[in-house]
mmCIF file of C-alpha atoms in Angstrom:
data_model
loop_
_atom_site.group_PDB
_atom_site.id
_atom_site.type_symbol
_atom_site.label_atom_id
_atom_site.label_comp_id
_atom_site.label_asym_id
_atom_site.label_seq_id
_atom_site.Cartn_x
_atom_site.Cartn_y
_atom_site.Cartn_z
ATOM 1 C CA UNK A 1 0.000 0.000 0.000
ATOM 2 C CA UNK A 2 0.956 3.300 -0.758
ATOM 3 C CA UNK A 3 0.077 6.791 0.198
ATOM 4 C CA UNK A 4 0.527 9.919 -0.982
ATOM 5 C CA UNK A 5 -0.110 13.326 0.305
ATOM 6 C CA UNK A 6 0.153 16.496 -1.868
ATOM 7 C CA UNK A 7 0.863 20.037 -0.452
ATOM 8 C CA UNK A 8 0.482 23.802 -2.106
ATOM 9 C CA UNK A 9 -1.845 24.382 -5.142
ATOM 10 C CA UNK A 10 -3.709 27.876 -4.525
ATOM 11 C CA UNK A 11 -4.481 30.492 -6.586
ATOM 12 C CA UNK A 12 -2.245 32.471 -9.245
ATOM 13 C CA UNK A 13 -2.421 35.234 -12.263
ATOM 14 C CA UNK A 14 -1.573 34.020 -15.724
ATOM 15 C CA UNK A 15 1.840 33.763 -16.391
ATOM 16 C CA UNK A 16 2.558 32.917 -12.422
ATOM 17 C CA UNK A 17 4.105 30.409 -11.021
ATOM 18 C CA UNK A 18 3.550 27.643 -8.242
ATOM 19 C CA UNK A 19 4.621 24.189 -7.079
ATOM 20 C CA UNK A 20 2.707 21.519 -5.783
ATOM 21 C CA UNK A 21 4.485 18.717 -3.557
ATOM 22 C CA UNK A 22 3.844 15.283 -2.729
ATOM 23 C CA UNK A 23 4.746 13.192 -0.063
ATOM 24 C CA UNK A 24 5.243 9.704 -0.319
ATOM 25 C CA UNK A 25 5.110 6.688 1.916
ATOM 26 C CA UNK A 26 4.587 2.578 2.050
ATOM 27 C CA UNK A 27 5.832 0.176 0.117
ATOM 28 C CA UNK A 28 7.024 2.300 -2.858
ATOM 29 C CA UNK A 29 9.135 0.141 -5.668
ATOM 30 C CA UNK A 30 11.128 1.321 -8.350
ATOM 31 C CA UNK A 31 9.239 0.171 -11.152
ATOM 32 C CA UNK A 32 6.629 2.322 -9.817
ATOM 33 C CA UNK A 33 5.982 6.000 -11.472
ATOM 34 C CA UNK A 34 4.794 8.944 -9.539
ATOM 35 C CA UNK A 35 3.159 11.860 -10.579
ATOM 36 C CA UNK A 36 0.502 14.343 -11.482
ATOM 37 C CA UNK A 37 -3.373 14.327 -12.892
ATOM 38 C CA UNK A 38 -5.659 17.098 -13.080
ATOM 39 C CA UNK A 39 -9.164 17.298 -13.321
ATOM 40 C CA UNK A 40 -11.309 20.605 -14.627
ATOM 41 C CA UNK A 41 -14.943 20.714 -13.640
ATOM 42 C CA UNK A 42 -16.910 18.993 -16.756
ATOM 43 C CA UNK A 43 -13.385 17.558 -18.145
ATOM 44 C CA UNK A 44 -12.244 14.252 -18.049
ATOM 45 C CA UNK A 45 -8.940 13.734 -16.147
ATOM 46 C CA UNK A 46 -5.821 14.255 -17.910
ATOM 47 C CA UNK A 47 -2.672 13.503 -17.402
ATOM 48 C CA UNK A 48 -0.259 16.193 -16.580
ATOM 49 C CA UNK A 49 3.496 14.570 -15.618
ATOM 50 C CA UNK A 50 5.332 11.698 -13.546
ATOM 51 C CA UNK A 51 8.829 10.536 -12.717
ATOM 52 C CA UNK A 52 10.032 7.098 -12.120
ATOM 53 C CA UNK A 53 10.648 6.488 -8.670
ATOM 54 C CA UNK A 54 14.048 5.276 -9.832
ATOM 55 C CA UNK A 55 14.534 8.948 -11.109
ATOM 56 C CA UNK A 56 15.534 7.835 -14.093
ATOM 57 C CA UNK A 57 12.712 8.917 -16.596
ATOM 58 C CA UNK A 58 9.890 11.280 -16.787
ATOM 59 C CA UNK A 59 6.637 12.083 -18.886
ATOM 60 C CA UNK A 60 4.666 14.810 -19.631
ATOM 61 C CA UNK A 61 1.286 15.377 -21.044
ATOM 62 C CA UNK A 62 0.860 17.416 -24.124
ATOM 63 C CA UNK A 63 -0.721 20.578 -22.897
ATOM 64 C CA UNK A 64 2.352 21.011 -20.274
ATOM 65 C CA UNK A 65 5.583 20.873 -21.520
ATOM 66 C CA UNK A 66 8.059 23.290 -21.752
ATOM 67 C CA UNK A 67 6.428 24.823 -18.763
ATOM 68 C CA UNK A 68 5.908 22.252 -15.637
ATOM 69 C CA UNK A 69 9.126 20.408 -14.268
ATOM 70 C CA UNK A 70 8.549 17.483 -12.072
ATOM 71 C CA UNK A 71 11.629 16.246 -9.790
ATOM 72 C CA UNK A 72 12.082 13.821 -7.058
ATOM 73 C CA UNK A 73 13.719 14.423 -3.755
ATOM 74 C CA UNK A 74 14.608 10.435 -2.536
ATOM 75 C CA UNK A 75 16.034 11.198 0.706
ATOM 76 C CA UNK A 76 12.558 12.886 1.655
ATOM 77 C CA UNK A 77 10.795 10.591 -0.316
ATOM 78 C CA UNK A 78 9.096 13.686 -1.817
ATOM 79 C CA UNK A 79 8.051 14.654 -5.484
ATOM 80 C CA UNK A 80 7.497 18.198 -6.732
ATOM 81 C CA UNK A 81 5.536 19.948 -9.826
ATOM 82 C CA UNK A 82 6.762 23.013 -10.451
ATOM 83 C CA UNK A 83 3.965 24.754 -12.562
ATOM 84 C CA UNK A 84 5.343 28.017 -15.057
ATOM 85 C CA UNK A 85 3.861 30.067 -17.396
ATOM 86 C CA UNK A 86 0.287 29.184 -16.306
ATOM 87 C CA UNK A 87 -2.613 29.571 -18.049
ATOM 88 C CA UNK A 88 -6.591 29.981 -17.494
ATOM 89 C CA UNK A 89 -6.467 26.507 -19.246
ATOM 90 C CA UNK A 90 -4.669 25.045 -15.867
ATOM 91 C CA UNK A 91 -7.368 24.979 -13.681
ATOM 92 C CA UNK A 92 -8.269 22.327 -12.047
ATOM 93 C CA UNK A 93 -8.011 19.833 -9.206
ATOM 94 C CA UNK A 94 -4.859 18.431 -9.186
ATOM 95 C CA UNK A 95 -3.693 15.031 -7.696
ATOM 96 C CA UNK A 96 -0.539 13.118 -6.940
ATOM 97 C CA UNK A 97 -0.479 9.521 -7.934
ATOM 98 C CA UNK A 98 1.452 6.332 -8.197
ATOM 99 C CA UNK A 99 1.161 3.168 -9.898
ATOM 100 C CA UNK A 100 3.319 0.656 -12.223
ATOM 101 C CA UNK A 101 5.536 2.912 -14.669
ATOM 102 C CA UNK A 102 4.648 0.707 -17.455
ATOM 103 C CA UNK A 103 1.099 1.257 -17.644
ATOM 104 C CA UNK A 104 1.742 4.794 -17.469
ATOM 105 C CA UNK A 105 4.129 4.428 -20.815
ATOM 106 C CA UNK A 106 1.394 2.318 -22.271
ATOM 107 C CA UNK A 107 -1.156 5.038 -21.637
ATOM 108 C CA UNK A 108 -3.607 2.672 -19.637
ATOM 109 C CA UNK A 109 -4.768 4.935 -17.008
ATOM 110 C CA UNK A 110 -6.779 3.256 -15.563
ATOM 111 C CA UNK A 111 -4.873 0.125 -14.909
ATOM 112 C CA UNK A 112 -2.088 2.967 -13.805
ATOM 113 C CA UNK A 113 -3.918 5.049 -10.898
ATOM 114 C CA UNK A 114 -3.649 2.429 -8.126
ATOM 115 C CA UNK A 115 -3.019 5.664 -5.395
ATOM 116 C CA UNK A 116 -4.956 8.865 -4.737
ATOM 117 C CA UNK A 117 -4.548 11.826 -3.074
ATOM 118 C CA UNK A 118 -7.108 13.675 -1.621
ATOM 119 C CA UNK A 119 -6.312 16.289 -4.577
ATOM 120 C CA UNK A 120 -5.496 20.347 -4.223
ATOM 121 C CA UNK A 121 -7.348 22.771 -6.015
ATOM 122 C CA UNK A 122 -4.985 25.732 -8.687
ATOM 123 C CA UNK A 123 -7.141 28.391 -10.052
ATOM 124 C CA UNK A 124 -5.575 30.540 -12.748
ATOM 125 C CA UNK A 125 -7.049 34.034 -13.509
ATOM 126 C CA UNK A 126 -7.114 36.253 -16.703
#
């Protein structure tokens, strides 16, 4: 079992910046892959970017690269989204999540989100 418990979110102009952390804890192996969805009200969920808990690779979805970075801190067992260059578009709930990093490759989502957080809400105004 695995939890994971996000941190910041909040609210920001367009073009700001903010990060969103994550703790980790449980039995965490490194095949797993850790990262970030989103959801906007009346949008499905998307994802948005993880990091394999070996560190070794990352992903990003579509809409945010070239502007979110997401890094892992292994000694605090602690992953990080730093959000730039935001946009209206960004809102949403966001949540940190783990599963097996090869259903995330695959794109199989569903089979992928085995962990939750409770999710954090970032608002971006005009």
């Amino acid at each position: 079992q695995v939890q994971v418990v996000e941190s910041g979110g909040g609210s920001v102009q367009a073009g700001g910046s903010l990060r969103l952390s994550c703790a980790a804890s449980g039995r965490i192996f490194r095949e797993y892959g850790v990262g970030w969805f989103r959801q906007a009200p009346g949008k499905d969920r998307e994802f948005v970017a993880a990091i394999k808990w070996s560190g070794e690779s990352t992903l990003y979805g579509d809409l945010v690269k070239g502007r979110f970075t997401i890094s892992l801190d292994s000694a605090e067992n602690t992953f990080r989204l730093q959000m730039s260059s935001l946009k209206p578009e960004d809102t949403a709930v966001y949540y940190c999540v783990a599963g097996d990093w090869e259903f995330l490759q695959e794109r199989k989502y569903e089979l992928y989100l085995k962990f939750w957080s409770r999710g954090t809400q970032v608002t971006v105004s005009s």
